[in-house]
mmCIF file of C-alpha atoms and ligand atoms in Angstrom:
data_model
loop_
_atom_site.group_PDB
_atom_site.id
_atom_site.type_symbol
_atom_site.label_atom_id
_atom_site.label_comp_id
_atom_site.label_asym_id
_atom_site.label_seq_id
_atom_site.Cartn_x
_atom_site.Cartn_y
_atom_site.Cartn_z
ATOM 1 C CA UNK A 1 0.000 0.000 0.000
ATOM 2 C CA UNK A 2 1.281 3.372 -1.003
ATOM 3 C CA UNK A 3 1.469 5.882 1.889
ATOM 4 C CA UNK A 4 -0.820 8.930 1.635
ATOM 5 C CA UNK A 5 -0.042 11.575 -0.947
ATOM 6 C CA UNK A 6 2.063 14.444 0.391
ATOM 7 C CA UNK A 7 -0.016 17.613 0.476
ATOM 8 C CA UNK A 8 2.466 20.253 1.710
ATOM 9 C CA UNK A 9 3.639 23.136 -0.454
ATOM 10 C CA UNK A 10 7.255 23.255 -1.631
ATOM 11 C CA UNK A 11 7.067 27.020 -1.995
ATOM 12 C CA UNK A 12 5.534 27.840 1.386
ATOM 13 C CA UNK A 13 7.998 29.555 3.716
ATOM 14 C CA UNK A 14 7.374 30.290 7.394
ATOM 15 C CA UNK A 15 5.427 33.412 8.288
ATOM 16 C CA UNK A 16 7.645 36.296 9.347
ATOM 17 C CA UNK A 17 8.278 36.518 13.086
ATOM 18 C CA UNK A 18 6.099 38.922 15.085
ATOM 19 C CA UNK A 19 8.991 41.250 15.928
ATOM 20 C CA UNK A 20 9.798 41.596 12.211
ATOM 21 C CA UNK A 21 6.165 42.451 11.520
ATOM 22 C CA UNK A 22 6.199 44.998 14.380
ATOM 23 C CA UNK A 23 9.422 46.583 13.062
ATOM 24 C CA UNK A 24 7.945 46.839 9.558
ATOM 25 C CA UNK A 25 4.777 48.345 10.976
ATOM 26 C CA UNK A 26 6.807 50.990 12.837
ATOM 27 C CA UNK A 27 8.526 51.957 9.566
ATOM 28 C CA UNK A 28 5.176 52.205 7.788
ATOM 29 C CA UNK A 29 3.751 54.354 10.597
ATOM 30 C CA UNK A 30 6.763 56.664 10.354
ATOM 31 C CA UNK A 31 6.279 57.110 6.609
ATOM 32 C CA UNK A 32 10.078 57.140 6.245
ATOM 33 C CA UNK A 33 10.528 54.175 3.919
ATOM 34 C CA UNK A 34 13.401 55.539 1.861
ATOM 35 C CA UNK A 35 16.730 54.632 3.430
ATOM 36 C CA UNK A 36 17.994 58.224 3.476
ATOM 37 C CA UNK A 37 14.775 59.645 4.913
ATOM 38 C CA UNK A 38 15.658 59.856 8.599
ATOM 39 C CA UNK A 39 14.485 62.034 11.483
ATOM 40 C CA UNK A 40 17.214 64.110 13.215
ATOM 41 C CA UNK A 41 19.571 61.747 15.001
ATOM 42 C CA UNK A 42 17.810 58.648 13.628
ATOM 43 C CA UNK A 43 19.776 55.733 12.170
ATOM 44 C CA UNK A 44 17.740 54.136 9.381
ATOM 45 C CA UNK A 45 16.690 50.484 9.408
ATOM 46 C CA UNK A 46 18.791 49.958 6.268
ATOM 47 C CA UNK A 47 21.914 51.305 7.990
ATOM 48 C CA UNK A 48 21.232 49.199 11.079
ATOM 49 C CA UNK A 49 20.855 46.098 8.952
ATOM 50 C CA UNK A 50 24.193 46.807 7.242
ATOM 51 C CA UNK A 51 25.868 47.172 10.600
ATOM 52 C CA UNK A 52 24.284 43.969 11.971
ATOM 53 C CA UNK A 53 24.993 41.893 8.865
ATOM 54 C CA UNK A 54 28.621 43.064 8.634
ATOM 55 C CA UNK A 55 29.134 42.075 12.272
ATOM 56 C CA UNK A 56 27.457 38.689 11.844
ATOM 57 C CA UNK A 57 29.312 37.915 8.631
ATOM 58 C CA UNK A 58 32.637 39.162 10.018
ATOM 59 C CA UNK A 59 33.082 41.613 7.147
ATOM 60 C CA UNK A 60 34.354 45.165 7.498
ATOM 61 C CA UNK A 61 31.717 46.623 5.151
ATOM 62 C CA UNK A 62 28.180 45.793 4.094
ATOM 63 C CA UNK A 63 25.773 47.393 1.619
ATOM 64 C CA UNK A 64 22.030 46.669 1.487
ATOM 65 C CA UNK A 65 20.626 46.393 -2.036
ATOM 66 C CA UNK A 66 17.453 45.745 -3.984
ATOM 67 C CA UNK A 67 18.324 42.136 -4.909
ATOM 68 C CA UNK A 68 21.049 39.519 -4.916
ATOM 69 C CA UNK A 69 21.366 40.016 -8.666
ATOM 70 C CA UNK A 70 21.989 43.724 -8.113
ATOM 71 C CA UNK A 71 24.613 42.858 -5.496
ATOM 72 C CA UNK A 72 26.486 40.786 -8.119
ATOM 73 C CA UNK A 73 26.162 43.427 -10.841
ATOM 74 C CA UNK A 74 27.390 46.161 -8.532
ATOM 75 C CA UNK A 75 30.227 44.022 -7.186
ATOM 76 C CA UNK A 76 31.436 43.297 -10.728
ATOM 77 C CA UNK A 77 31.254 46.952 -11.719
ATOM 78 C CA UNK A 78 32.860 48.131 -8.485
ATOM 79 C CA UNK A 79 35.664 45.622 -9.071
ATOM 80 C CA UNK A 80 36.355 47.382 -12.370
ATOM 81 C CA UNK A 81 34.908 44.813 -14.809
ATOM 82 C CA UNK A 82 34.471 46.539 -18.185
ATOM 83 C CA UNK A 83 32.391 45.740 -21.276
ATOM 84 C CA UNK A 84 34.047 42.957 -23.243
ATOM 85 C CA UNK A 85 36.016 41.616 -20.255
ATOM 86 C CA UNK A 86 35.821 37.897 -19.702
ATOM 87 C CA UNK A 87 34.422 36.761 -16.357
ATOM 88 C CA UNK A 88 34.673 33.152 -15.251
ATOM 89 C CA UNK A 89 31.711 31.535 -13.546
ATOM 90 C CA UNK A 90 30.164 28.132 -12.805
ATOM 91 C CA UNK A 91 28.311 26.417 -15.627
ATOM 92 C CA UNK A 92 26.022 24.967 -12.955
ATOM 93 C CA UNK A 93 24.298 27.981 -11.464
ATOM 94 C CA UNK A 94 21.089 29.952 -11.905
ATOM 95 C CA UNK A 95 20.166 32.617 -14.426
ATOM 96 C CA UNK A 96 20.933 35.760 -12.324
ATOM 97 C CA UNK A 97 24.635 34.810 -12.277
ATOM 98 C CA UNK A 98 25.405 34.895 -16.035
ATOM 99 C CA UNK A 99 22.796 37.679 -16.124
ATOM 100 C CA UNK A 100 24.882 39.818 -13.741
ATOM 101 C CA UNK A 101 27.943 39.353 -15.962
ATOM 102 C CA UNK A 102 25.935 40.230 -19.079
ATOM 103 C CA UNK A 103 24.494 43.312 -17.348
ATOM 104 C CA UNK A 104 27.934 44.906 -17.175
ATOM 105 C CA UNK A 105 28.597 44.023 -20.831
ATOM 106 C CA UNK A 106 31.141 41.380 -19.869
ATOM 107 C CA UNK A 107 31.422 37.903 -21.378
ATOM 108 C CA UNK A 108 30.701 34.862 -19.198
ATOM 109 C CA UNK A 109 33.176 31.982 -19.483
ATOM 110 C CA UNK A 110 31.521 28.894 -18.029
ATOM 111 C CA UNK A 111 33.532 26.415 -15.988
ATOM 112 C CA UNK A 112 32.711 22.712 -15.675
ATOM 113 C CA UNK A 113 31.006 21.148 -12.660
ATOM 114 C CA UNK A 114 32.157 18.076 -10.742
ATOM 115 C CA UNK A 115 29.991 15.110 -9.758
ATOM 116 C CA UNK A 116 29.818 16.764 -6.326
ATOM 117 C CA UNK A 117 28.279 19.898 -7.899
ATOM 118 C CA UNK A 118 31.164 22.281 -7.274
ATOM 119 C CA UNK A 119 33.284 24.191 -9.767
ATOM 120 C CA UNK A 120 35.926 21.977 -11.420
ATOM 121 C CA UNK A 121 39.204 23.522 -10.287
ATOM 122 C CA UNK A 122 41.263 21.928 -13.079
ATOM 123 C CA UNK A 123 38.932 23.312 -15.725
ATOM 124 C CA UNK A 124 38.976 26.652 -13.887
ATOM 125 C CA UNK A 125 42.782 26.799 -14.010
ATOM 126 C CA UNK A 126 42.794 25.946 -17.724
ATOM 127 C CA UNK A 127 40.089 28.468 -18.594
ATOM 128 C CA UNK A 128 41.650 31.195 -16.435
ATOM 129 C CA UNK A 129 44.819 30.863 -18.528
ATOM 130 C CA UNK A 130 43.056 30.561 -21.909
ATOM 131 C CA UNK A 131 40.536 33.353 -21.391
ATOM 132 C CA UNK A 132 42.709 35.974 -19.739
ATOM 133 C CA UNK A 133 39.824 36.659 -17.305
ATOM 134 C CA UNK A 134 40.734 38.665 -14.222
ATOM 135 C CA UNK A 135 37.584 37.904 -12.225
ATOM 136 C CA UNK A 136 35.784 34.754 -11.125
ATOM 137 C CA UNK A 137 32.153 35.083 -10.037
ATOM 138 C CA UNK A 138 32.112 31.931 -7.907
ATOM 139 C CA UNK A 139 28.618 30.584 -7.354
ATOM 140 C CA UNK A 140 28.273 28.320 -4.321
ATOM 141 C CA UNK A 141 25.367 26.805 -6.170
ATOM 142 C CA UNK A 142 22.808 24.996 -3.996
ATOM 143 C CA UNK A 143 25.167 25.420 -1.063
ATOM 144 C CA UNK A 144 27.969 23.152 -2.329
ATOM 145 C CA UNK A 145 31.373 24.657 -1.513
ATOM 146 C CA UNK A 146 34.525 23.767 -3.433
ATOM 147 C CA UNK A 147 37.912 23.316 -1.760
ATOM 148 C CA UNK A 148 38.386 26.969 -0.836
ATOM 149 C CA UNK A 149 42.070 26.665 0.076
ATOM 150 C CA UNK A 150 42.833 25.153 -3.327
ATOM 151 C CA UNK A 151 40.661 27.768 -4.986
ATOM 152 C CA UNK A 152 42.462 30.609 -3.173
ATOM 153 C CA UNK A 153 45.865 29.240 -4.216
ATOM 154 C CA UNK A 154 44.687 28.844 -7.803
ATOM 155 C CA UNK A 155 43.246 32.378 -7.857
ATOM 156 C CA UNK A 156 46.569 33.707 -6.594
ATOM 157 C CA UNK A 157 48.519 31.786 -9.254
ATOM 158 C CA UNK A 158 46.216 32.875 -12.075
ATOM 159 C CA UNK A 159 45.806 36.479 -10.880
ATOM 160 C CA UNK A 160 42.055 36.026 -10.440
ATOM 161 C CA UNK A 161 39.971 38.160 -8.122
ATOM 162 C CA UNK A 162 37.039 36.253 -6.676
ATOM 163 C CA UNK A 163 33.523 37.545 -6.072
ATOM 164 C CA UNK A 164 31.437 35.004 -4.181
ATOM 165 C CA UNK A 165 27.768 34.360 -4.957
ATOM 166 C CA UNK A 166 26.528 33.279 -1.522
ATOM 167 C CA UNK A 167 22.817 33.169 -2.379
ATOM 168 C CA UNK A 168 22.763 29.561 -1.063
ATOM 169 C CA UNK A 169 25.542 29.746 1.540
ATOM 170 C CA UNK A 170 24.470 32.488 3.927
ATOM 171 C CA UNK A 171 25.490 30.906 7.255
ATOM 172 C CA UNK A 172 27.663 28.162 5.718
ATOM 173 C CA UNK A 173 31.376 27.739 6.420
ATOM 174 C CA UNK A 174 34.500 26.177 4.968
ATOM 175 C CA UNK A 175 37.034 25.105 7.578
ATOM 176 C CA UNK A 176 35.268 27.246 10.152
ATOM 177 C CA UNK A 177 35.419 30.401 8.037
ATOM 178 C CA UNK A 178 32.212 31.902 6.716
ATOM 179 C CA UNK A 179 31.353 31.453 3.070
ATOM 180 C CA UNK A 180 31.775 34.928 1.613
ATOM 181 C CA UNK A 181 34.914 35.657 3.641
ATOM 182 C CA UNK A 182 37.293 34.219 1.024
ATOM 183 C CA UNK A 183 36.918 36.559 -1.944
ATOM 184 C CA UNK A 184 37.215 40.252 -2.645
ATOM 185 C CA UNK A 185 33.459 40.609 -2.109
ATOM 186 C CA UNK A 186 30.426 38.436 -1.409
ATOM 187 C CA UNK A 187 26.829 38.722 -2.613
ATOM 188 C CA UNK A 188 23.786 37.500 -0.686
ATOM 189 C CA UNK A 189 20.107 37.424 -1.549
ATOM 190 C CA UNK A 190 17.135 37.975 0.768
ATOM 191 C CA UNK A 191 14.607 36.920 -1.849
ATOM 192 C CA UNK A 192 11.787 34.790 -0.410
ATOM 193 C CA UNK A 193 13.412 31.424 -1.204
ATOM 194 C CA UNK A 194 16.782 32.191 0.398
ATOM 195 C CA UNK A 195 17.940 32.120 4.035
ATOM 196 C CA UNK A 196 16.372 35.457 5.020
ATOM 197 C CA UNK A 197 13.089 36.624 3.517
ATOM 198 C CA UNK A 198 12.209 40.193 2.540
ATOM 199 C CA UNK A 199 10.528 39.284 -0.740
ATOM 200 C CA UNK A 200 13.394 40.814 -2.686
ATOM 201 C CA UNK A 201 16.696 42.124 -1.389
ATOM 202 C CA UNK A 202 20.452 41.733 -1.475
ATOM 203 C CA UNK A 203 23.519 42.292 0.671
ATOM 204 C CA UNK A 204 27.071 42.908 -0.490
ATOM 205 C CA UNK A 205 30.012 42.491 1.885
ATOM 206 C CA UNK A 206 33.703 43.245 1.470
ATOM 207 C CA UNK A 207 36.795 44.249 3.428
ATOM 208 C CA UNK A 208 37.978 46.408 0.527
ATOM 209 C CA UNK A 209 37.335 50.119 1.215
ATOM 210 C CA UNK A 210 37.744 51.282 -2.366
ATOM 211 C CA UNK A 211 35.449 48.607 -3.797
ATOM 212 C CA UNK A 212 32.814 49.319 -1.170
ATOM 213 C CA UNK A 213 32.919 53.087 -1.709
ATOM 214 C CA UNK A 214 32.286 52.527 -5.421
ATOM 215 C CA UNK A 215 29.540 50.025 -4.644
ATOM 216 C CA UNK A 216 27.753 52.479 -2.329
ATOM 217 C CA UNK A 217 27.891 55.191 -4.995
ATOM 218 C CA UNK A 218 26.737 52.744 -7.699
ATOM 219 C CA UNK A 219 23.816 51.666 -5.521
ATOM 220 C CA UNK A 220 22.467 55.207 -5.753
ATOM 221 C CA UNK A 221 23.620 56.992 -2.603
ATOM 222 C CA UNK A 222 22.823 60.560 -3.770
ATOM 223 C CA UNK A 223 26.057 61.463 -1.958
ATOM 224 C CA UNK A 224 24.430 60.518 1.362
ATOM 225 C CA UNK A 225 27.002 57.798 1.996
ATOM 226 C CA UNK A 226 27.559 59.044 5.527
ATOM 227 C CA UNK A 227 24.137 57.611 6.375
ATOM 228 C CA UNK A 228 25.364 54.050 5.841
ATOM 229 C CA UNK A 229 25.816 51.517 8.615
ATOM 230 C CA UNK A 230 29.009 49.730 7.572
ATOM 231 C CA UNK A 231 30.613 51.814 4.826
ATOM 232 C CA UNK A 232 34.155 53.195 4.501
ATOM 233 C CA UNK A 233 34.903 56.648 5.882
ATOM 234 C CA UNK A 234 34.142 59.792 3.880
ATOM 235 C CA UNK A 235 37.761 60.272 2.702
ATOM 236 C CA UNK A 236 37.585 57.037 0.710
ATOM 237 C CA UNK A 237 34.581 58.415 -1.197
ATOM 238 C CA UNK A 238 36.334 61.689 -2.016
ATOM 239 C CA UNK A 239 38.480 59.884 -4.588
ATOM 240 C CA UNK A 240 35.646 58.290 -6.542
ATOM 241 C CA UNK A 241 32.451 60.209 -5.786
ATOM 242 C CA UNK A 242 32.265 62.062 -9.101
ATOM 243 C CA UNK A 243 33.543 59.224 -11.274
ATOM 244 C CA UNK A 244 30.940 56.663 -10.307
ATOM 245 C CA UNK A 245 27.440 56.565 -11.823
ATOM 246 C CA UNK A 246 24.262 56.209 -9.737
ATOM 247 C CA UNK A 247 22.501 52.979 -10.708
ATOM 248 C CA UNK A 248 19.640 53.070 -8.205
ATOM 249 C CA UNK A 249 19.579 49.680 -6.520
ATOM 250 C CA UNK A 250 18.994 50.616 -2.892
ATOM 251 C CA UNK A 251 17.189 48.598 -0.265
ATOM 252 C CA UNK A 252 14.380 50.426 1.554
ATOM 253 C CA UNK A 253 13.747 50.609 5.304
ATOM 254 C CA UNK A 254 10.715 48.365 5.145
ATOM 255 C CA UNK A 255 12.648 45.368 3.898
ATOM 256 C CA UNK A 256 15.549 46.105 6.199
ATOM 257 C CA UNK A 257 13.143 46.182 9.143
ATOM 258 C CA UNK A 258 11.839 42.739 8.144
ATOM 259 C CA UNK A 259 15.353 41.336 7.934
ATOM 260 C CA UNK A 260 17.033 42.405 11.164
ATOM 261 C CA UNK A 261 14.881 40.286 13.509
ATOM 262 C CA UNK A 262 15.279 37.332 11.134
ATOM 263 C CA UNK A 263 19.054 37.695 11.177
ATOM 264 C CA UNK A 264 18.966 37.620 14.985
ATOM 265 C CA UNK A 265 17.440 34.109 14.763
ATOM 266 C CA UNK A 266 19.178 32.765 11.699
ATOM 267 C CA UNK A 267 21.071 30.084 13.626
ATOM 268 C CA UNK A 268 17.740 28.410 14.515
ATOM 269 C CA UNK A 269 16.769 28.380 10.845
ATOM 270 C CA UNK A 270 20.105 26.843 9.847
ATOM 271 C CA UNK A 271 19.706 24.083 12.435
ATOM 272 C CA UNK A 272 16.147 23.484 11.226
ATOM 273 C CA UNK A 273 17.187 23.161 7.586
ATOM 274 C CA UNK A 274 20.015 20.771 8.353
ATOM 275 C CA UNK A 275 17.836 18.481 10.459
ATOM 276 C CA UNK A 276 15.410 18.163 7.540
ATOM 277 C CA UNK A 277 18.120 17.933 4.888
ATOM 278 C CA UNK A 278 20.145 15.326 6.737
ATOM 279 C CA UNK A 279 17.130 13.109 7.310
ATOM 280 C CA UNK A 280 16.249 13.228 3.612
ATOM 281 C CA UNK A 281 19.896 12.715 2.603
ATOM 282 C CA UNK A 282 20.325 9.634 4.762
ATOM 283 C CA UNK A 283 17.161 8.014 3.434
ATOM 284 C CA UNK A 284 17.756 8.850 -0.224
ATOM 285 C CA UNK A 285 21.471 8.039 -0.039
ATOM 286 C CA UNK A 286 20.692 4.495 1.148
ATOM 287 C CA UNK A 287 19.168 3.611 -2.236
ATOM 288 C CA UNK A 288 21.692 1.886 -4.536
ATOM 289 C CA UNK A 289 20.615 3.924 -7.594
ATOM 290 C CA UNK A 290 21.037 7.291 -5.850
ATOM 291 C CA UNK A 291 24.268 9.307 -5.801
ATOM 292 C CA UNK A 292 24.405 12.032 -3.181
ATOM 293 C CA UNK A 293 27.017 14.763 -3.713
ATOM 294 C CA UNK A 294 29.912 14.337 -1.253
ATOM 295 C CA UNK A 295 30.020 16.723 1.671
ATOM 296 C CA UNK A 296 33.656 17.119 2.684
ATOM 297 C CA UNK A 297 34.406 17.438 6.415
ATOM 298 C CA UNK A 298 35.604 21.052 5.985
ATOM 299 C CA UNK A 299 32.160 22.073 4.748
ATOM 300 C CA UNK A 300 29.411 23.268 7.136
ATOM 301 C CA UNK A 301 26.507 23.595 4.752
ATOM 302 C CA UNK A 302 22.979 24.942 5.030
ATOM 303 C CA UNK A 303 20.564 22.306 3.733
ATOM 304 C CA UNK A 304 17.786 24.594 2.510
ATOM 305 C CA UNK A 305 17.497 22.352 -0.547
ATOM 306 C CA UNK A 306 18.680 18.878 -1.521
ATOM 307 C CA UNK A 307 20.222 17.464 -4.685
ATOM 308 C CA UNK A 308 20.730 13.904 -5.818
ATOM 309 C CA UNK A 309 21.592 12.112 -9.033
ATOM 310 C CA UNK A 310 20.085 8.937 -10.450
ATOM 311 C CA UNK A 311 22.758 8.082 -13.058
ATOM 312 C CA UNK A 312 20.989 4.907 -14.249
ATOM 313 C CA UNK A 313 18.015 6.851 -15.632
ATOM 314 C CA UNK A 314 17.598 7.840 -19.268
ATOM 315 C CA UNK A 315 16.154 11.260 -20.134
ATOM 316 C CA UNK A 316 12.746 9.608 -20.494
ATOM 317 C CA UNK A 317 13.280 7.941 -17.123
ATOM 318 C CA UNK A 318 14.057 11.317 -15.536
ATOM 319 C CA UNK A 319 10.829 12.784 -16.903
ATOM 320 C CA UNK A 320 8.976 9.700 -15.638
ATOM 321 C CA UNK A 321 10.511 10.161 -12.181
ATOM 322 C CA UNK A 322 9.313 13.784 -12.064
ATOM 323 C CA UNK A 323 5.815 12.637 -12.992
ATOM 324 C CA UNK A 324 5.793 9.724 -10.530
ATOM 325 C CA UNK A 325 6.971 12.034 -7.732
ATOM 326 C CA UNK A 326 4.416 14.711 -8.669
ATOM 327 C CA UNK A 327 1.662 12.080 -8.540
ATOM 328 C CA UNK A 328 2.711 11.477 -4.918
ATOM 329 C CA UNK A 329 2.660 15.218 -4.184
ATOM 330 C CA UNK A 330 6.444 15.689 -4.329
ATOM 331 C CA UNK A 331 7.809 18.544 -6.417
ATOM 332 C CA UNK A 332 11.209 17.584 -7.804
ATOM 333 C CA UNK A 333 13.147 19.736 -10.235
ATOM 334 C CA UNK A 334 15.365 18.265 -12.901
ATOM 335 C CA UNK A 335 18.381 20.089 -14.290
ATOM 336 C CA UNK A 336 18.542 17.905 -17.386
ATOM 337 C CA UNK A 337 15.388 19.302 -19.004
ATOM 338 C CA UNK A 338 15.754 20.862 -22.434
ATOM 339 C CA UNK A 339 13.835 23.990 -21.427
ATOM 340 C CA UNK A 340 14.115 26.016 -18.202
ATOM 341 C CA UNK A 341 11.241 25.213 -15.816
ATOM 342 C CA UNK A 342 10.446 27.479 -12.864
ATOM 343 C CA UNK A 343 13.667 28.555 -11.221
ATOM 344 C CA UNK A 344 15.707 25.774 -12.823
ATOM 345 C CA UNK A 345 17.825 26.645 -15.814
ATOM 346 C CA UNK A 346 20.851 25.223 -17.607
ATOM 347 C CA UNK A 347 23.569 26.852 -19.656
ATOM 348 C CA UNK A 348 22.052 25.897 -23.025
ATOM 349 C CA UNK A 349 19.130 28.185 -22.295
ATOM 350 C CA UNK A 350 21.332 31.275 -21.838
ATOM 351 C CA UNK A 351 21.327 31.992 -25.563
ATOM 352 C CA UNK A 352 22.697 35.513 -25.166
ATOM 353 C CA UNK A 353 26.118 34.027 -24.419
ATOM 354 C CA UNK A 354 28.369 31.982 -26.671
ATOM 355 C CA UNK A 355 27.555 28.304 -26.788
ATOM 356 C CA UNK A 356 29.967 26.376 -24.548
ATOM 357 C CA UNK A 357 31.104 22.816 -24.885
ATOM 358 C CA UNK A 358 30.628 21.414 -21.363
ATOM 359 C CA UNK A 359 30.435 17.621 -21.623
ATOM 360 C CA UNK A 360 31.102 16.976 -17.950
ATOM 361 C CA UNK A 361 28.481 19.450 -16.714
ATOM 362 C CA UNK A 362 25.959 18.074 -19.193
ATOM 363 C CA UNK A 363 26.593 14.548 -17.983
ATOM 364 C CA UNK A 364 26.158 15.595 -14.342
ATOM 365 C CA UNK A 365 23.045 17.704 -14.943
ATOM 366 C CA UNK A 366 21.443 15.045 -17.163
ATOM 367 C CA UNK A 367 20.383 13.029 -14.111
ATOM 368 C CA UNK A 368 20.452 15.716 -11.402
ATOM 369 C CA UNK A 369 17.371 16.303 -9.269
ATOM 370 C CA UNK A 370 16.771 19.140 -6.897
ATOM 371 C CA UNK A 371 14.181 19.811 -4.210
ATOM 372 C CA UNK A 372 13.402 22.726 -1.924
ATOM 373 C CA UNK A 373 13.146 22.080 1.803
ATOM 374 C CA UNK A 374 11.006 24.844 3.313
ATOM 375 C CA UNK A 375 10.998 25.104 7.104
ATOM 376 C CA UNK A 376 7.228 24.622 7.052
ATOM 377 C CA UNK A 377 7.951 20.891 6.529
ATOM 378 C CA UNK A 378 8.216 18.758 9.656
ATOM 379 C CA UNK A 379 10.656 15.877 10.025
ATOM 380 C CA UNK A 380 7.693 13.521 9.524
ATOM 381 C CA UNK A 381 6.913 15.348 6.274
ATOM 382 C CA UNK A 382 10.528 14.806 5.203
ATOM 383 C CA UNK A 383 10.254 11.128 6.009
ATOM 384 C CA UNK A 384 7.091 10.789 3.944
ATOM 385 C CA UNK A 385 8.692 12.732 1.064
ATOM 386 C CA UNK A 386 11.716 10.401 1.120
ATOM 387 C CA UNK A 387 9.423 7.358 1.034
ATOM 388 C CA UNK A 388 7.613 8.823 -1.953
ATOM 389 C CA UNK A 389 10.794 9.697 -3.864
ATOM 390 C CA UNK A 390 12.172 6.191 -3.325
ATOM 391 C CA UNK A 391 8.839 4.643 -4.342
ATOM 392 C CA UNK A 392 8.722 6.812 -7.465
ATOM 393 C CA UNK A 393 12.322 5.909 -8.246
ATOM 394 C CA UNK A 394 11.744 2.153 -7.907
ATOM 395 C CA UNK A 395 8.687 2.406 -10.130
ATOM 396 C CA UNK A 396 10.662 4.394 -12.718
ATOM 397 C CA UNK A 397 13.697 2.114 -12.637
ATOM 398 C CA UNK A 398 11.501 -0.920 -13.230
ATOM 399 C CA UNK A 399 10.243 0.587 -16.480
ATOM 400 C CA UNK A 400 13.258 2.530 -17.697
ATOM 401 C CA UNK A 401 15.776 0.843 -19.925
ATOM 402 C CA UNK A 402 18.566 3.204 -20.705
HETATM 403 C C1 LIG B 501 18.643 33.656 -5.999
HETATM 404 C C2 LIG B 501 19.993 33.608 -6.521
HETATM 405 C C3 LIG B 501 20.760 34.767 -6.704
HETATM 406 C C4 LIG B 501 20.243 36.165 -6.439
HETATM 407 O O1 LIG B 501 18.972 36.322 -6.829
HETATM 408 P P1 LIG B 501 17.946 37.513 -6.620
HETATM 409 O O2 LIG B 501 16.672 36.848 -6.949
HETATM 410 O O3 LIG B 501 18.382 38.555 -7.588
HETATM 411 O O4 LIG B 501 18.034 38.019 -5.212
HETATM 412 C C5 LIG B 501 22.053 34.609 -7.123
HETATM 413 N N1 LIG B 501 22.588 33.403 -7.355
HETATM 414 C C6 LIG B 501 21.889 32.266 -7.197
HETATM 415 C C7 LIG B 501 22.564 30.965 -7.435
HETATM 416 C C8 LIG B 501 20.569 32.333 -6.790
HETATM 417 O O5 LIG B 501 19.862 31.215 -6.639
#
């Protein structure tokens, strides 16, 4: 007998905590939603968030922005990337990453993915030399972190500056050090499906005063950079203030007010995600046809989603698995599909960039499945979901001949 269909929603996040709602209400009652609209002596919610996030992340500077995508675009521009420059990035990532590179007129150079879903460091070294790129936009896609010591050594050897896309690694660490603390700058998203939820939003961190001064000006500071919470001192701006365009990508006080109370409790969320993720991973990983990506001991991840491969399945088998899971109420995503579906996309569908030959990534993505793990799921829900995925997989394997 098949267990009951799962009826939870894979896109339903937790409601916002009451103190976040109260803080947002106070901003609305004040009418001062714009980050630079402050009463005498008042420090805006946006500035307070920057200060709190910089402290939590262990970064000298932080800038609150309209989205994670804007954080990447501004980081690239502030790092001096010019139209026509080549920028290395992961072939396995999501659309805002090549999109950020394209937005500055630069040319994405896609790097292969390993079976463990991280950037292939050998391919990176080869492409860094061939392309002459000076910047790597490193996407810690779905929270999988490559060997960061090896990456840092390679970046040094190849003269690469690294901007980290931490949309899926807010709160994660490599060898005890926070993801985002390795590169020149790090970009975070506070879009609803990430680790903090303000609908849309982004945070950029860096220890580099010059880069951050440019980033603040680019974000649209109207020369009010002294009203920031974790920005360089005014002298640093003097150098660049008139040479840097205003690109209007600020965060407002309402979103910042929603985020600060969530940041104060983020450790509870991280623990909650990992409990759910690890339960799913241990059940799925026990099936002989399932390959879970390795999690090296140096990596402290945040399991807000889960990935697994089923290498024995054909393309038709993968489609059948999606359908069999959906019939049981389980929403899997498949990175091998020919067309982008929902938030899933693959490099072939970024037709505005040159077609890349990426046999290894294509092989990995061909049988790669992905699932969100919202905190509204209980551990019992996760157990039922695992039972359904394994049931759907057995059914599919029985019919699929590769
Ligand atoms: C969500 C996401 C971003 C940033 O996205 P926004 O929606 O612009 O905040 C960047 N990289 C990856 C891999 C993402 O999933």
